[in-house]
XYZ file of C-alpha atoms in Angstrom:
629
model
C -5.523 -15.346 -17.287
C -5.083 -15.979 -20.742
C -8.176 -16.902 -23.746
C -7.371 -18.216 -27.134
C -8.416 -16.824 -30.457
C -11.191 -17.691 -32.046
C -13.076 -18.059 -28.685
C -15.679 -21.121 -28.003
C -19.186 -19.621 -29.060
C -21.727 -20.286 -26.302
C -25.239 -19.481 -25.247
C -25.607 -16.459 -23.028
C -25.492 -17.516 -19.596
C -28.210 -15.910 -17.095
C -26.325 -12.949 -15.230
C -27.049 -14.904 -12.247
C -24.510 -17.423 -12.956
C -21.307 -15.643 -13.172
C -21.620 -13.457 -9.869
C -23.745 -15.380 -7.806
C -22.907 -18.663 -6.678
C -19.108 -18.863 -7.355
C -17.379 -18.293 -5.013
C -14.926 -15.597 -4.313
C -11.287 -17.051 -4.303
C -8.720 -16.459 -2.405
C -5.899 -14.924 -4.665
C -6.482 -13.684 -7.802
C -4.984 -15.686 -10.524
C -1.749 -14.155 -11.707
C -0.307 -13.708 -14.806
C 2.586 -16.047 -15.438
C 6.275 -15.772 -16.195
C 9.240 -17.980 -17.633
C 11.031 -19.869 -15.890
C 14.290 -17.488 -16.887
C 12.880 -14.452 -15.819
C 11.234 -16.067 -12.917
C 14.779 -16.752 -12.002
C 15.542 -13.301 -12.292
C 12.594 -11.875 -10.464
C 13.024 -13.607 -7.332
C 17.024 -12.726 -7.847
C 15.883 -9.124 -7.666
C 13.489 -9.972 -4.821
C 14.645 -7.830 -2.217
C 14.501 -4.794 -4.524
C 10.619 -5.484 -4.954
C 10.647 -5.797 -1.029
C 12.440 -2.396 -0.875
C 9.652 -1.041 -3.372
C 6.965 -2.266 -1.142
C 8.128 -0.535 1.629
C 8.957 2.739 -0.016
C 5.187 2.748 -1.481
C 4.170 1.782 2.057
C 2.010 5.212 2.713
C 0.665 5.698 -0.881
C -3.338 7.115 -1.807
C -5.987 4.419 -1.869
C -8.288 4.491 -4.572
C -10.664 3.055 -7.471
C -9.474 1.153 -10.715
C -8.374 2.593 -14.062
C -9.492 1.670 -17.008
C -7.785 1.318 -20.311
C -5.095 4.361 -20.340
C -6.615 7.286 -21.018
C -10.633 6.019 -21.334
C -11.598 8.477 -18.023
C -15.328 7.184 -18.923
C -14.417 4.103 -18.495
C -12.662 4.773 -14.464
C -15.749 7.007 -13.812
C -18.070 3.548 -14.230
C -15.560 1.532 -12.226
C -14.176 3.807 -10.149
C -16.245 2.948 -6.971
C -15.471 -0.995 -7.299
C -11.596 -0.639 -5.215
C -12.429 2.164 -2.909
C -10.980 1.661 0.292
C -12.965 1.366 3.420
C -11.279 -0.641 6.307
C -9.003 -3.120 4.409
C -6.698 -4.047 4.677
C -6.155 -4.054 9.019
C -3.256 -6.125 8.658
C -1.234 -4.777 6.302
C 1.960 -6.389 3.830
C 5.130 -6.255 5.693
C 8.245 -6.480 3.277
C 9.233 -9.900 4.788
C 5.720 -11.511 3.857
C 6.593 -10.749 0.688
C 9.675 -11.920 0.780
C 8.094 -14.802 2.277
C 5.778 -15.400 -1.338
C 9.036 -15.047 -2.790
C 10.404 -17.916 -1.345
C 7.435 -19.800 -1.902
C 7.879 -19.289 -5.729
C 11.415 -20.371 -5.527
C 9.460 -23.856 -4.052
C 8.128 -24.224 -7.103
C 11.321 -24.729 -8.894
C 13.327 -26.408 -6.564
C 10.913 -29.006 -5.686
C 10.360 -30.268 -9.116
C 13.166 -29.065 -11.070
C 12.111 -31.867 -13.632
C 8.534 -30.256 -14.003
C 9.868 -26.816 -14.232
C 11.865 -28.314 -17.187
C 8.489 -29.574 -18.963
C 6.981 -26.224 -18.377
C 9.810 -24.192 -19.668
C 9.921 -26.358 -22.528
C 6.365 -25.661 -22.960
C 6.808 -22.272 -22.844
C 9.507 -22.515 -26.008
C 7.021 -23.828 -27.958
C 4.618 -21.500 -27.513
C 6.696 -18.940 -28.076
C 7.951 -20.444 -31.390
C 4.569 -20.199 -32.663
C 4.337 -16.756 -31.249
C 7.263 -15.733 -33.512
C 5.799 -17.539 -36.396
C 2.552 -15.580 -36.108
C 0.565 -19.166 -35.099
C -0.269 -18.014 -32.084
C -3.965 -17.942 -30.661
C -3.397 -16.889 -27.142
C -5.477 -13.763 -26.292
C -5.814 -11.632 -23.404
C -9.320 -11.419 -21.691
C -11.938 -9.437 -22.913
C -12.037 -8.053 -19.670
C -7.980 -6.862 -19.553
C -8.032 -3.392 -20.694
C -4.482 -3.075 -20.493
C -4.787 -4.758 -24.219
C -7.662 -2.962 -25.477
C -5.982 -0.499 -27.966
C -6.775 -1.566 -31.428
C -2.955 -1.672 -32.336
C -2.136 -4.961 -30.356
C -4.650 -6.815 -32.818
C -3.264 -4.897 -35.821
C 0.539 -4.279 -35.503
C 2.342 -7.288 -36.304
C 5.034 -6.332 -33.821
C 2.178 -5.349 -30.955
C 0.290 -8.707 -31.274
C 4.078 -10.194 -30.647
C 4.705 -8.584 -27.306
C 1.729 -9.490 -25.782
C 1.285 -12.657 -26.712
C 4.695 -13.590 -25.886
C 3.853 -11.991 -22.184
C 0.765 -14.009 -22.604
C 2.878 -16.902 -22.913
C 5.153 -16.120 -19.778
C 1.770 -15.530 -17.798
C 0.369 -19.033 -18.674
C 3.352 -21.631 -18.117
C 3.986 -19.873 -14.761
C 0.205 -19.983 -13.884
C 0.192 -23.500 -14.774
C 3.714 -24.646 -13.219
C 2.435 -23.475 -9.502
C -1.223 -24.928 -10.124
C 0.019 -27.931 -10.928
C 2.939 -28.076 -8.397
C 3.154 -30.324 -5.056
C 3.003 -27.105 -2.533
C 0.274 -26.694 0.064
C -2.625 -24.377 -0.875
C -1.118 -21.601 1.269
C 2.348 -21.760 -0.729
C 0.354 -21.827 -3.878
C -1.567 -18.763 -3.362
C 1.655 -16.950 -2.140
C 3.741 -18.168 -5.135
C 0.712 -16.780 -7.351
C 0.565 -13.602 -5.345
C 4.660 -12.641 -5.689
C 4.426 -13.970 -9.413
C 1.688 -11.548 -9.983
C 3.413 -8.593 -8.407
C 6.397 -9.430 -10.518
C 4.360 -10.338 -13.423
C 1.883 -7.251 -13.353
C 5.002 -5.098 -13.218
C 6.778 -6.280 -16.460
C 3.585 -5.944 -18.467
C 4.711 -4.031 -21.859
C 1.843 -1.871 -21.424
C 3.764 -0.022 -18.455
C 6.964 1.269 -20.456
C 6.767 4.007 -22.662
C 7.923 1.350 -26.328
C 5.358 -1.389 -25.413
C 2.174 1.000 -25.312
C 1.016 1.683 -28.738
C -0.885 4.650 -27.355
C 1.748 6.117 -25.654
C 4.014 6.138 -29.073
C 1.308 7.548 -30.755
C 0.709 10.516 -28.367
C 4.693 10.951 -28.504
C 4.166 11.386 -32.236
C 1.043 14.092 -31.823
C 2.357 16.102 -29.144
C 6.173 15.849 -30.209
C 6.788 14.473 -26.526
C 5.403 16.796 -24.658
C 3.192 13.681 -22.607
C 6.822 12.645 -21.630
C 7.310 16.084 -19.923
C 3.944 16.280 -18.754
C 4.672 12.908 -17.400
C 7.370 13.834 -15.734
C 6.118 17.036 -13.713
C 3.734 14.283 -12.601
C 5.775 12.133 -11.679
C 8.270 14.563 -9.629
C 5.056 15.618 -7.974
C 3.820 12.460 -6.891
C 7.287 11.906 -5.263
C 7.427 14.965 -3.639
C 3.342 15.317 -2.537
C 2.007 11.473 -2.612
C 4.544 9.245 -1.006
C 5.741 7.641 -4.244
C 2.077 6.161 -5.416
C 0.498 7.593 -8.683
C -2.003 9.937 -7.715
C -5.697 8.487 -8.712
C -7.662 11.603 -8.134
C -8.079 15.121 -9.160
C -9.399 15.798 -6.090
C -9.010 20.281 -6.243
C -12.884 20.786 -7.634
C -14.218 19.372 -4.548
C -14.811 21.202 -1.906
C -16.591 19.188 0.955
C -19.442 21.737 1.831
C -19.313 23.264 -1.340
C -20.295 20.840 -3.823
C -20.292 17.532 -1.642
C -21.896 17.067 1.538
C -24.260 19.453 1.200
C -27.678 17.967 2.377
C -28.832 20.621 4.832
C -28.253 20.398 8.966
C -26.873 21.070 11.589
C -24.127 19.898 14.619
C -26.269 19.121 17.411
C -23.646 17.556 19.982
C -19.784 17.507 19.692
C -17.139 16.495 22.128
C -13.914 14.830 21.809
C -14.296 12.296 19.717
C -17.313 13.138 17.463
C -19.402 15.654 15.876
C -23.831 14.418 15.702
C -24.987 15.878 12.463
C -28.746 16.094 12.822
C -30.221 16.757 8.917
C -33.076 18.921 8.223
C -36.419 17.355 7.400
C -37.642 17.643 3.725
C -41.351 16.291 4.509
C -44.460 17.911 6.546
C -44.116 14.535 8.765
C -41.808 12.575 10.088
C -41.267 9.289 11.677
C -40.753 9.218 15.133
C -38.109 6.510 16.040
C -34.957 8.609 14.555
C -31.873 6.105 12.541
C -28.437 6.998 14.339
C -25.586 6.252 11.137
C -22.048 5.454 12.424
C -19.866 5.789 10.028
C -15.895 4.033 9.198
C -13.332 5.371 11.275
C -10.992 5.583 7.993
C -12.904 7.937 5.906
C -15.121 10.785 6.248
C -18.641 9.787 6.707
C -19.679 12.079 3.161
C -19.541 8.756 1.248
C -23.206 8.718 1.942
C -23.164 12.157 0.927
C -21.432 13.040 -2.373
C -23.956 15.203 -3.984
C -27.924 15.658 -4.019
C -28.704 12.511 -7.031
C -26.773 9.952 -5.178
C -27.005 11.218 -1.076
C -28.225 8.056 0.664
C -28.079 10.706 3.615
C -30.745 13.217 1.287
C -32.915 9.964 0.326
C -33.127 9.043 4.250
C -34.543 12.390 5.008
C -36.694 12.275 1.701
C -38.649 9.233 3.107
C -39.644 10.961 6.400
C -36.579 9.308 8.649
C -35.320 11.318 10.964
C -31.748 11.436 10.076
C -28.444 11.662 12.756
C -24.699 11.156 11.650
C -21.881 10.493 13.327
C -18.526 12.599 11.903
C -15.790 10.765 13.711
C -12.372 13.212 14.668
C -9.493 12.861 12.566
C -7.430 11.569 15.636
C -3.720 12.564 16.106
C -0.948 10.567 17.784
C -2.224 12.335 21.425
C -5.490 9.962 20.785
C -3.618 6.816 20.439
C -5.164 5.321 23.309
C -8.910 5.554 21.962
C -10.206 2.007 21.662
C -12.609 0.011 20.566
C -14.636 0.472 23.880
C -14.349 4.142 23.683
C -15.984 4.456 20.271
C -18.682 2.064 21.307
C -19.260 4.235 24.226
C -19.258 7.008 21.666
C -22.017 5.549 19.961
C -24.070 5.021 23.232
C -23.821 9.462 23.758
C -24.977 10.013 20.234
C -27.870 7.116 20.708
C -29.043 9.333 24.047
C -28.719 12.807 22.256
C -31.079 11.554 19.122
C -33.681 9.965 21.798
C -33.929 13.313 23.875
C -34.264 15.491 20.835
C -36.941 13.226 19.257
C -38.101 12.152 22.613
C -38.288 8.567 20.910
C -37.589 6.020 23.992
C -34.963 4.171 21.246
C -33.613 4.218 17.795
C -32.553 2.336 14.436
C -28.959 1.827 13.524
C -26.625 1.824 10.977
C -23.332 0.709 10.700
C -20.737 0.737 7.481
C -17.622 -1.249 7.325
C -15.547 -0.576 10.981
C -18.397 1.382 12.052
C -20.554 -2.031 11.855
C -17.628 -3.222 13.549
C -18.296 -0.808 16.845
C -21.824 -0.666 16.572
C -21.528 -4.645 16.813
C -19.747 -3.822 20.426
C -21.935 -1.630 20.989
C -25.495 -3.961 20.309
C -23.365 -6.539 22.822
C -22.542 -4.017 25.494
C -26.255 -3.202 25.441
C -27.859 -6.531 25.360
C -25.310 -7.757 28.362
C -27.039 -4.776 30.046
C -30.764 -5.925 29.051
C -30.912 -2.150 27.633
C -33.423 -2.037 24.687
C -32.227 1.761 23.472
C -31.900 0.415 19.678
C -34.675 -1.399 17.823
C -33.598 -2.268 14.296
C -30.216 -2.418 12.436
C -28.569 -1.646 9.081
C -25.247 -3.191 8.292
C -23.360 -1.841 4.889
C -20.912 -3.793 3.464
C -20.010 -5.312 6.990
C -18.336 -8.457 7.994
C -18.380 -9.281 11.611
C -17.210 -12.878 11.260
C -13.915 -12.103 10.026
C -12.407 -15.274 10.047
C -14.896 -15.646 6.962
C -13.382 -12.447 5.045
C -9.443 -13.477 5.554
C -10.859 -16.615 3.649
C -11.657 -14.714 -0.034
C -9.222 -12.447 0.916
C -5.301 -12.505 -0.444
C -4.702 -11.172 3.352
C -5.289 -14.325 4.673
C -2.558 -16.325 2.841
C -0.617 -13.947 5.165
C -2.343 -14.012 8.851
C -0.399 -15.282 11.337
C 0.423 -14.640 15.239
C 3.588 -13.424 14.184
C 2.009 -10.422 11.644
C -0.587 -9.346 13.858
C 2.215 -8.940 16.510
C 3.566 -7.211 14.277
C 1.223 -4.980 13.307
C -0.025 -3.901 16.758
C 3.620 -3.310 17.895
C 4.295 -0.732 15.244
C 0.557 0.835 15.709
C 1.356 1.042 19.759
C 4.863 2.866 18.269
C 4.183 4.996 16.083
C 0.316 6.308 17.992
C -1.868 5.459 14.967
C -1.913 4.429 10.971
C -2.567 6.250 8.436
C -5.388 5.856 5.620
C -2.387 5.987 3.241
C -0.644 3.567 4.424
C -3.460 1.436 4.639
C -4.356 2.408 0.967
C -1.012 1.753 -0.363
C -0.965 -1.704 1.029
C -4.457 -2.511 -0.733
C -3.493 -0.831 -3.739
C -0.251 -3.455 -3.981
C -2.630 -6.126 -3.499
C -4.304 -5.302 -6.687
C -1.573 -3.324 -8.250
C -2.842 -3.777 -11.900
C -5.726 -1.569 -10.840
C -4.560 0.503 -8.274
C -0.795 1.390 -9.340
C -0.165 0.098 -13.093
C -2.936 1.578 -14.738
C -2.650 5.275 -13.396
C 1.247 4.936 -13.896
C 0.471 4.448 -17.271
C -2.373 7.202 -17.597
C -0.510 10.247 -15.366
C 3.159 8.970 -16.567
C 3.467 7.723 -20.009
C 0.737 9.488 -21.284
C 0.779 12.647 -19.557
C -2.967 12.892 -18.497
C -3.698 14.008 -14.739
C -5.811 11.800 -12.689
C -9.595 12.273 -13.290
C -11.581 14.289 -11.276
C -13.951 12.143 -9.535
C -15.981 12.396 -6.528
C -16.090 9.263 -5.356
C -12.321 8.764 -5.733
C -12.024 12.596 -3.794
C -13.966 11.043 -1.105
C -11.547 8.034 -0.716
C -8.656 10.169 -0.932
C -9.643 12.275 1.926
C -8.438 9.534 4.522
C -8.169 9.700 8.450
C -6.144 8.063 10.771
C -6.519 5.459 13.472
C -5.635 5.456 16.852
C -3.117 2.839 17.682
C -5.201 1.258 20.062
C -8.303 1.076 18.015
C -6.177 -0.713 15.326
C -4.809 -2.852 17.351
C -8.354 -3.721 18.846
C -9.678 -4.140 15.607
C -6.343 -6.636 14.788
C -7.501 -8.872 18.123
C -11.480 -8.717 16.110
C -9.264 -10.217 13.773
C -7.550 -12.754 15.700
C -10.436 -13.819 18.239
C -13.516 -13.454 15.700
C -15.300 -12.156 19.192
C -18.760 -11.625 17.358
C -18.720 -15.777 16.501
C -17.012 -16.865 19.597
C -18.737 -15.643 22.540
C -17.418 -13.994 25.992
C -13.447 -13.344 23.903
C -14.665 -9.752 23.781
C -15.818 -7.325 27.080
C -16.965 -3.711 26.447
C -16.572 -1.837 29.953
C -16.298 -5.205 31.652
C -19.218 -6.886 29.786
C -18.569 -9.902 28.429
C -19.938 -9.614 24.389
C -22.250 -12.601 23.153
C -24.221 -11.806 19.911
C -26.629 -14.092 20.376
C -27.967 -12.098 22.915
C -28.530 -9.075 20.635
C -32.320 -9.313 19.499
C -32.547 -6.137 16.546
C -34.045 -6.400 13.538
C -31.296 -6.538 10.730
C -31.283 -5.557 7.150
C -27.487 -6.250 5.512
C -25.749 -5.050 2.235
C -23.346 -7.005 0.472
C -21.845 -6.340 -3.308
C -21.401 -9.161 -5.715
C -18.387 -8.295 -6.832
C -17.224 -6.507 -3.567
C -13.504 -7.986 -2.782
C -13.284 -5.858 0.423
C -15.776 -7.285 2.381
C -16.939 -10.038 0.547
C -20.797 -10.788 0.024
C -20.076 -14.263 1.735
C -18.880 -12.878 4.348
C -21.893 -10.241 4.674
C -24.289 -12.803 4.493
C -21.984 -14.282 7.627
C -23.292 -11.055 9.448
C -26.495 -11.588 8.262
C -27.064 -15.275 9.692
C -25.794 -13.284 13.201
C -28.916 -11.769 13.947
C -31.057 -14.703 12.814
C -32.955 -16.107 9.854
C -35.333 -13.569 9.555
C -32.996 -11.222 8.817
C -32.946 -9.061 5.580
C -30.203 -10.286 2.774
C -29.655 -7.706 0.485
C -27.077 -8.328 -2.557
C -26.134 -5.705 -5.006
C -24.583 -6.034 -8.433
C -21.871 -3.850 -7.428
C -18.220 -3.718 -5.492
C -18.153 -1.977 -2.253
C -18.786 1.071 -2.537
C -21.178 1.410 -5.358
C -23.244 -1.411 -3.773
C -23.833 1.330 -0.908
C -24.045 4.406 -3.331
C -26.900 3.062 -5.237
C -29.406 5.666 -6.242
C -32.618 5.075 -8.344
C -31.715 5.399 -12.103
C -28.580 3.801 -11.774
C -27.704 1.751 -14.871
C -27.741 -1.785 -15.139
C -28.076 -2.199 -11.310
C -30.375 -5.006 -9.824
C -30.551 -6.714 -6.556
C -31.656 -9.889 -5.226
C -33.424 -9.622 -0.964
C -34.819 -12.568 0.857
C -34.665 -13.897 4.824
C -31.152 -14.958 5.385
C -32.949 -18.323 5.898
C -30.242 -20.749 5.433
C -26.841 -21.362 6.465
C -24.883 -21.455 2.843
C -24.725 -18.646 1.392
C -24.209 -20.279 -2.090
C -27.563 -21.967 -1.421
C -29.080 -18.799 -0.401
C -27.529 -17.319 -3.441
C -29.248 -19.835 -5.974
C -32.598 -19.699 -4.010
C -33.025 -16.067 -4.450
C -32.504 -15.918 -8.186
C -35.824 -15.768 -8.971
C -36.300 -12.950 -6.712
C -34.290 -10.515 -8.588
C -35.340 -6.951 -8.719
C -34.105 -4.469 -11.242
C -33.273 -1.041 -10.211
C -31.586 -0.067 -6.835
C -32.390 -1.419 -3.823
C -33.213 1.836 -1.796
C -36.714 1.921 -2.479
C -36.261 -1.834 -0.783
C -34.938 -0.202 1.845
C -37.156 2.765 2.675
C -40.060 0.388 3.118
C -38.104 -2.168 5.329
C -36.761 1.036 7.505
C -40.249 3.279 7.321
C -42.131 0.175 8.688
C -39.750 -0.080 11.412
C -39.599 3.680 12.395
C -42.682 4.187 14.661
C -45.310 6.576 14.183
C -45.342 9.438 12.255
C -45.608 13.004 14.013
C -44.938 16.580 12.592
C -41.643 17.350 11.609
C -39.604 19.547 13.804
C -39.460 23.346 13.337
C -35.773 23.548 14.584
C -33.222 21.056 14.991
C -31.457 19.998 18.081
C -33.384 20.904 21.434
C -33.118 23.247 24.590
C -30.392 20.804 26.149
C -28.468 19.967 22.464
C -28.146 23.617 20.773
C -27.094 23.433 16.993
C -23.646 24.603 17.566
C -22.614 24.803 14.113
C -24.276 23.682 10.511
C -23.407 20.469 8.345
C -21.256 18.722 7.704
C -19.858 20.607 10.923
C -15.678 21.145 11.682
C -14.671 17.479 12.002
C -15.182 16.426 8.552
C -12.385 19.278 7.932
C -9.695 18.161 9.662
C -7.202 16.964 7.537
């Protein structure tokens, strides 16, 4: 989007306003394009197709900041991490598909298109004639080197891209398509857009010229060795992550424990107590499926895993195996049943009848099954719940999400048949396909940064930790595609878990859930949609952070506040406005450890030795699984 110079002065707005009750849309808005190079764009189509395909299995990661400003990616870097989006995935034909819909734009209104390109003319006339007030947003960092204010020839280029951005913007807003064709139209015309940004090449950015100038071009070769390598070692993608400092047992996940269980499919890390009591009724975490579960447990100052164990909880992790293509037929049902072996191997080492629960992103997603599976049974083994960043109504997230100008029959077909082919996906692949869906971010920036200016990649724990992907089994994906497709968790009896049919409403836990303002992964909307699952007198936490952060969220954070009341009613707009008074500054996780202490039972002496007779430490934290690449 585009501002104009001098902007409109205005009172300051209460924080509340911007993030709260907006609501998330759909697509981002895209940058625009004339209609000549539009032309040519969609010509080329099928080489941006080809592009998408070849970058198919790139690194997920976090967003760069202005090229070069690392302190700026170390504040943001936790806002794009990946987690379990997207399931579906961007085939080459649906973008082919958005292609087409831009082409809509022009050839349904040819006459419009005319008014808009003359528009554009004009605009740039008084580009050329330094009259020009467009601006880019304070908030597009891809213009904040001083030089496109101050160079006459700078100010030029990007405003006259500012230009191309707006009448295209404008001419599919204010076309005749459908919503659907709209948002696709916007999506290709970003892609296209985003890419032809005079930031990217090596002329346009004024602080890639200058660092030609000091090092006599040796950022170019730099540049290039990075570049070669990236081919070579990372599918294609620019890498976003220095990831060689971090050594998981080393210098992240390092809270002390041990392995008290393992089999197939998982490793039960049971951590050592840090106070003279404990409370009895032990918390059971499971983790996503597409990372490691050490996102909890980067290092001591920000280890939710440490502050667990700090407040007298008797701590147990789940560290899911890296599955190959010889597990392609784990499902759904058999990490739910999963679940139910580490539930009874925490109760017989605490000798607590049941447990709390805690489940992040897909693991919410299984735990869900699980809670169902148990309440079809009338089996009370788990008393209260966490849910992090979770959406169990995901009918809700494909709504603020650009994936669901894109869900169809057909593409979940799709996507199943080539999971049931190939045995599993990748974390890359998934990465890749949310880093194209935000490409300014995810691609553009650190092309700019490892490329043109010769930098590596920061080194970054969070962004290690999101690097370090696992794979899925093909038949958990495609189980996950058919949450997807049937919503099971809204619509009763559409899911079974070893021939029980699944109905949410009979799952009676108490339930704390985490959403993040500004979390496009699993949108707070959406989180509140799990929230209003397990009744209105359920916890509503919201964060002022993406995903990830809104999770990693220690005490001392900067600028971080929260808002937490009963998920009481059935907007969550409405909720959103009636809680602003309720705001709390800090993190939430002192929130937290009272809600969770007051729900884990008595408190008795802290063990001696962890594990029991019958489940033997077999190895210490953060055990083997977490190693398998």
């Amino acid at each position: 989007m585009v501002t104009r110079i001098p902007a409109k002065k205005s009172g300051a707005a209460p924080e509340m306003q911007a993030p709260m009750p907006t609501a998330v849309s759909r697509v981002r808005k895209p940058a625009g394009e004339s209609a000549t190079r539009t032309t040519r764009a969609i010509a080329s189509g099928r080489a941006a197709v080809k592009a998408l395909k070849g970058a198919a299995s790139g690194a997920g990661g976090a967003a760069m900041a202005a090229a070069g400003d690392f302190g700026s990616l170390v504040a943001e870097a936790s806002q794009n991490t990946l987690a379990i989006n997207p399931l579906i995935g961007l085939t080459p034909r649906d973008v082919a598909g958005a292609a087409g819909s831009l082409l809509k734009v022009i050839g349904k209104a040819p006459g419009k298109t005319a008014i808009h390109y003359s528009h554009y003319l004009k605009e740039l006339g008084t580009v050329v004639s330094g009259r020009s007030e467009l601006a880019p947003e304070p908030k597009d960092r891809r213009f904040a080197d001083p030089a496109w204010k101050s160079n006459a020839l700078y100010t030029r280029l990007m405003q006259t891209y500012l230009a191309t951005q707006k009448e295209l913007t404008s001419a599919i807003e204010t076309s005749k398509l459908d919503s659907v064709d709209k948002g696709r139209a916007q999506f290709f015309a970003s892609l296209v857009t985003d890419a032809l940004a005079p930031s990217n090449f090596v002329l346009g950015n004024p602080a890639a010229v200058r660092k030609i100038i000091d090092t006599g071009g040796d950022n170019l070769v730099k540049g290039l060795k990075h570049l070669v390598h990236d081919i070579r070692h990372n599918n294609r993608m620019p890498s976003q992550v220095d990831a060689a400092p971090f050594k998981v047992g080393e210098n992240v996940a390092t809270t002390p424990g041990q392995v008290v269980h393992r089999d197939e499919m998982f490793e039960l890390l049971q951590f050592a107590p840090t106070t003279p009591q404990v409370h009895k009724r032990p918390l059971v975490m499971s983790p996503p499926q597409v990372n490691k579960y050490y996102a909890v447990d980067l290092s001591p100052d920000k280890s939710l895993i440490k502050w667990a164990v700090d407040s007298g909880v008797q701590m147990f992790v789940v560290s899911w195996r890296n599955p190959t293509v010889e597990q392609r037929r784990w499902s759904l049902e058999d990490y739910a049943m999963a679940l139910d072996r580490a539930v009874d191997v925490a109760r017989q080492i605490t000798g607590s009848p049941d447990v709390n629960m805690w489940g992040t992103c897909s693991g919410g997603m299984t735990l869900a099954a699980y809670l169902g599976w148990l309440a079809a049974k009338g089996d009370k083994k788990v008393a209260n719940t966490t849910w992090a960043v979770c959406v169990l109504d995901t009918g809700a997230a494909l709504e603020d999400s650009p994936l669901g100008l894109f869900n169809s029959p057909a593409t979940i077909r799709a996507a199943k048949a080539k999971s049931r082919r190939k045995g599993f996906i990748s974390g890359e692949e998934m990465a890749s396909m949310f880093a194209w869906l935000r490409p300014n971010d995810l691609i553009w920036n650190y092309w700019v940064n490892n490329y043109l200016l010769g930098n590596k990649p920061p080194a970054f724990d969070i962004l290690a930790w999101n690097a370090d992907t696992t794979r899925l089994p093909g038949q958990f994906h495609c189980d996950l595609l058919d949450l997807v497709e049937k919503n099971p968790y809204v619509n009763p009896g559409t899911l079974e878990i070893v021939g029980m049919p699944i109905d949410m409403s009979k799952v009676q836990v108490g339930a704390y859930v985490i959403g993040g303002i500004t979390d496009h992964i699993t949108p707070w909307k959406a989180c509140y949609g799990t929230a209003r699952l397990f009744g209105p007198e359920t916890t509503f936490v919201l964060a002022n952070a993406g995903h990830l952060q809104s999770l990693i969220s220690p005490p001392g954070a900067s600028k971080s506040f929260f808002f937490a009341a009963p998920a009481s009613v059935q907007d969550p707009v409405e909720w959103a406005r009636s809680a602003e008074p309720a705001r709390q500054e800090g993190s939430w996780w002192p929130h937290w450890r009272a809600w969770i202490q007051a729900r884990s039972g008595e408190q008795v002496a802290a063990p001696a030795k962890l594990g029991s007779r019958k489940h033997k430490p077999v190895a210490a934290a953060p055990g083997e699984y977490v190693l398998v690449k």
